[in-house]
């Protein structure tokens, strides 16, 4: 196949709504129509950097809680990525031609 498809998602909630799914459903249709490879990137790192929160967790340096710091909930975004990946896989992409990564 002379083309490939590329799409992705930056998870910000555990469930994807129809507005999130439509592009993936269309991409699945294109992949089947052209029988081409597809790359799906899950950008949990981007969400972690720009929307992560310490939420009052300890700073790690023994000084106590720092509620204004950001970025300490990578596990939360990793879990959102896993949940969103389940929704994306349900779009029935061609298994042998799809590469999903985070």
GROMACS .gro file of N, CA, C and O in nm, residues 11-61:
model
  204
   11UNK      N    1  -0.582   1.135   2.591
   11UNK     CA    2  -0.693   1.104   2.682
   11UNK      C    3  -0.706   1.204   2.797
   11UNK      O    4  -0.609   1.238   2.862
   12UNK      N    5  -0.829   1.252   2.816
   12UNK     CA    6  -0.857   1.343   2.927
   12UNK      C    7  -0.977   1.296   3.008
   12UNK      O    8  -1.016   1.360   3.105
   13UNK      N    9  -1.036   1.184   2.967
   13UNK     CA   10  -1.146   1.123   3.042
   13UNK      C   11  -1.141   0.972   3.019
   13UNK      O   12  -1.079   0.926   2.923
   14UNK      N   13  -1.207   0.898   3.106
   14UNK     CA   14  -1.201   0.751   3.097
   14UNK      C   15  -1.282   0.696   2.981
   14UNK      O   16  -1.253   0.588   2.931
   15UNK      N   17  -1.384   0.767   2.940
   15UNK     CA   18  -1.470   0.718   2.832
   15UNK      C   19  -1.470   0.818   2.716
   15UNK      O   20  -1.466   0.939   2.737
   16UNK      N   21  -1.472   0.766   2.597
   16UNK     CA   22  -1.478   0.850   2.478
   16UNK      C   23  -1.624   0.866   2.436
   16UNK      O   24  -1.699   0.769   2.437
   17UNK      N   25  -1.665   0.987   2.398
   17UNK     CA   26  -1.802   1.007   2.350
   17UNK      C   27  -1.804   0.999   2.198
   17UNK      O   28  -1.700   0.982   2.133
   18UNK      N   29  -1.920   1.009   2.140
   18UNK     CA   30  -1.937   0.992   1.996
   18UNK      C   31  -1.848   1.088   1.917
   18UNK      O   32  -1.792   1.051   1.814
   19UNK      N   33  -1.834   1.210   1.965
   19UNK     CA   34  -1.749   1.307   1.897
   19UNK      C   35  -1.604   1.263   1.889
   19UNK      O   36  -1.533   1.296   1.795
   20UNK      N   37  -1.558   1.187   1.989
   20UNK     CA   38  -1.423   1.132   1.986
   20UNK      C   39  -1.416   1.011   1.892
   20UNK      O   40  -1.314   0.987   1.829
   21UNK      N   41  -1.523   0.933   1.889
   21UNK     CA   42  -1.520   0.807   1.814
   21UNK      C   43  -1.536   0.824   1.663
   21UNK      O   44  -1.483   0.743   1.587
   22UNK      N   45  -1.607   0.926   1.619
   22UNK     CA   46  -1.633   0.942   1.475
   22UNK      C   47  -1.503   0.943   1.393
   22UNK      O   48  -1.493   0.872   1.293
   23UNK      N   49  -1.400   1.019   1.431
   23UNK     CA   50  -1.276   1.016   1.352
   23UNK      C   51  -1.212   0.876   1.348
   23UNK      O   52  -1.156   0.837   1.245
   24UNK      N   53  -1.221   0.803   1.458
   24UNK     CA   54  -1.164   0.668   1.460
   24UNK      C   55  -1.246   0.572   1.373
   24UNK      O   56  -1.190   0.486   1.305
   25UNK      N   57  -1.376   0.585   1.375
   25UNK     CA   58  -1.461   0.501   1.289
   25UNK      C   59  -1.434   0.530   1.142
   25UNK      O   60  -1.426   0.439   1.059
   26UNK      N   61  -1.416   0.658   1.109
   26UNK     CA   62  -1.383   0.695   0.971
   26UNK      C   63  -1.246   0.642   0.932
   26UNK      O   64  -1.226   0.591   0.822
   27UNK      N   65  -1.150   0.652   1.024
   27UNK     CA   66  -1.016   0.599   0.998
   27UNK      C   67  -1.021   0.448   0.976
   27UNK      O   68  -0.953   0.395   0.888
   28UNK      N   69  -1.103   0.377   1.054
   28UNK     CA   70  -1.118   0.232   1.036
   28UNK      C   71  -1.176   0.202   0.897
   28UNK      O   72  -1.132   0.108   0.830
   29UNK      N   73  -1.272   0.283   0.855
   29UNK     CA   74  -1.330   0.264   0.721
   29UNK      C   75  -1.224   0.286   0.614
   29UNK      O   76  -1.213   0.207   0.519
   30UNK      N   77  -1.144   0.393   0.627
   30UNK     CA   78  -1.038   0.420   0.530
   30UNK      C   79  -0.936   0.307   0.527
   30UNK      O   80  -0.891   0.265   0.420
   31UNK      N   81  -0.900   0.257   0.645
   31UNK     CA   82  -0.801   0.150   0.651
   31UNK      C   83  -0.851   0.026   0.577
   31UNK      O   84  -0.776  -0.038   0.504
   32UNK      N   85  -0.977  -0.008   0.596
   32UNK     CA   86  -1.033  -0.124   0.527
   32UNK      C   87  -1.046  -0.100   0.377
   32UNK      O   88  -1.021  -0.190   0.297
   33UNK      N   89  -1.081   0.022   0.340
   33UNK     CA   90  -1.098   0.054   0.198
   33UNK      C   91  -0.964   0.048   0.123
   33UNK      O   92  -0.958  -0.001   0.010
   34UNK      N   93  -0.857   0.096   0.186
   34UNK     CA   94  -0.727   0.102   0.121
   34UNK      C   95  -0.633  -0.010   0.163
   34UNK      O   96  -0.523  -0.021   0.111
   35UNK      N   97  -0.674  -0.090   0.263
   35UNK     CA   98  -0.590  -0.199   0.313
   35UNK      C   99  -0.449  -0.150   0.348
   35UNK      O  100  -0.348  -0.208   0.309
   36UNK      N  101  -0.445  -0.040   0.422
   36UNK     CA  102  -0.316   0.022   0.452
   36UNK      C  103  -0.284   0.018   0.601
   36UNK      O  104  -0.373   0.000   0.684
   37UNK      N  105  -0.158   0.036   0.634
   37UNK     CA  106  -0.117   0.039   0.775
   37UNK      C  107  -0.171   0.164   0.846
   37UNK      O  108  -0.191   0.268   0.784
   38UNK      N  109  -0.190   0.150   0.976
   38UNK     CA  110  -0.240   0.260   1.058
   38UNK      C  111  -0.155   0.271   1.184
   38UNK      O  112  -0.124   0.171   1.248
   39UNK      N  113  -0.117   0.394   1.217
   39UNK     CA  114  -0.044   0.423   1.340
   39UNK      C  115  -0.134   0.510   1.426
   39UNK      O  116  -0.184   0.613   1.381
   40UNK      N  117  -0.156   0.467   1.552
   40UNK     CA  118  -0.237   0.542   1.647
   40UNK      C  119  -0.149   0.576   1.767
   40UNK      O  120  -0.098   0.487   1.834
   41UNK      N  121  -0.132   0.705   1.792
   41UNK     CA  122  -0.051   0.749   1.906
   41UNK      C  123  -0.142   0.798   2.018
   41UNK      O  124  -0.232   0.878   1.997
   42UNK      N  125  -0.117   0.748   2.137
   42UNK     CA  126  -0.187   0.792   2.257
   42UNK      C  127  -0.093   0.887   2.330
   42UNK      O  128   0.012   0.846   2.378
   43UNK      N  129  -0.129   1.016   2.337
   43UNK     CA  130  -0.038   1.116   2.391
   43UNK      C  131  -0.065   1.144   2.539
   43UNK      O  132  -0.093   1.256   2.578
   44UNK      N  133  -0.053   1.041   2.621
   44UNK     CA  134  -0.072   1.059   2.764
   44UNK      C  135   0.037   1.146   2.825
   44UNK      O  136   0.013   1.218   2.921
   45UNK      N  137   0.156   1.145   2.766
   45UNK     CA  138   0.263   1.229   2.819
   45UNK      C  139   0.232   1.377   2.802
   45UNK      O  140   0.259   1.458   2.890
   46UNK      N  141   0.171   1.414   2.691
   46UNK     CA  142   0.132   1.553   2.668
   46UNK      C  143   0.028   1.598   2.771
   46UNK      O  144   0.039   1.706   2.829
   47UNK      N  145  -0.072   1.515   2.795
   47UNK     CA  146  -0.174   1.549   2.894
   47UNK      C  147  -0.112   1.557   3.033
   47UNK      O  148  -0.146   1.642   3.113
   48UNK      N  149  -0.020   1.468   3.062
   48UNK     CA  150   0.048   1.467   3.192
   48UNK      C  151   0.124   1.597   3.214
   48UNK      O  152   0.114   1.660   3.319
   49UNK      N  153   0.197   1.642   3.113
   49UNK     CA  154   0.279   1.762   3.127
   49UNK      C  155   0.193   1.887   3.144
   49UNK      O  156   0.219   1.972   3.227
   50UNK      N  157   0.086   1.897   3.063
   50UNK     CA  158   0.007   2.021   3.062
   50UNK      C  159  -0.113   2.021   3.155
   50UNK      O  160  -0.164   2.127   3.189
   51UNK      N  161  -0.161   1.903   3.196
   51UNK     CA  162  -0.280   1.899   3.281
   51UNK      C  163  -0.261   1.819   3.409
   51UNK      O  164  -0.353   1.805   3.487
   52UNK      N  165  -0.144   1.765   3.431
   52UNK     CA  166  -0.119   1.687   3.552
   52UNK      C  167  -0.126   1.774   3.676
   52UNK      O  168  -0.098   1.893   3.671
   53UNK      N  169  -0.160   1.714   3.788
   53UNK     CA  170  -0.173   1.789   3.912
   53UNK      C  171  -0.111   1.712   4.028
   53UNK      O  172  -0.124   1.591   4.037
   54UNK      N  173  -0.048   1.785   4.116
   54UNK     CA  174   0.001   1.724   4.239
   54UNK      C  175  -0.112   1.709   4.339
   54UNK      O  176  -0.108   1.624   4.425
   55UNK      N  177  -0.212   1.792   4.330
   55UNK     CA  178  -0.331   1.786   4.417
   55UNK      C  179  -0.292   1.781   4.564
   55UNK      O  180  -0.347   1.705   4.642
   56UNK      N  181  -0.193   1.859   4.602
   56UNK     CA  182  -0.154   1.866   4.742
   56UNK      C  183  -0.062   1.755   4.788
   56UNK      O  184  -0.035   1.743   4.906
   57UNK      N  185  -0.014   1.674   4.698
   57UNK     CA  186   0.078   1.566   4.736
   57UNK      C  187   0.210   1.626   4.784
   57UNK      O  188   0.246   1.739   4.752
   58UNK      N  189   0.283   1.546   4.857
   58UNK     CA  190   0.412   1.592   4.906
   58UNK      C  191   0.507   1.616   4.789
   58UNK      O  192   0.505   1.546   4.691
   59UNK      N  193   0.592   1.714   4.805
   59UNK     CA  194   0.685   1.751   4.700
   59UNK      C  195   0.797   1.649   4.683
   59UNK      O  196   0.861   1.645   4.580
   60UNK      N  197   0.821   1.566   4.782
   60UNK     CA  198   0.927   1.467   4.772
   60UNK      C  199   1.058   1.514   4.830
   60UNK      O  200   1.154   1.439   4.840
   61UNK      N  201   1.063   1.640   4.869
   61UNK     CA  202   1.187   1.691   4.927
   61UNK      C  203   1.175   1.716   5.078
   61UNK      O  204   1.259   1.780   5.138
   0.00000   0.00000   0.00000
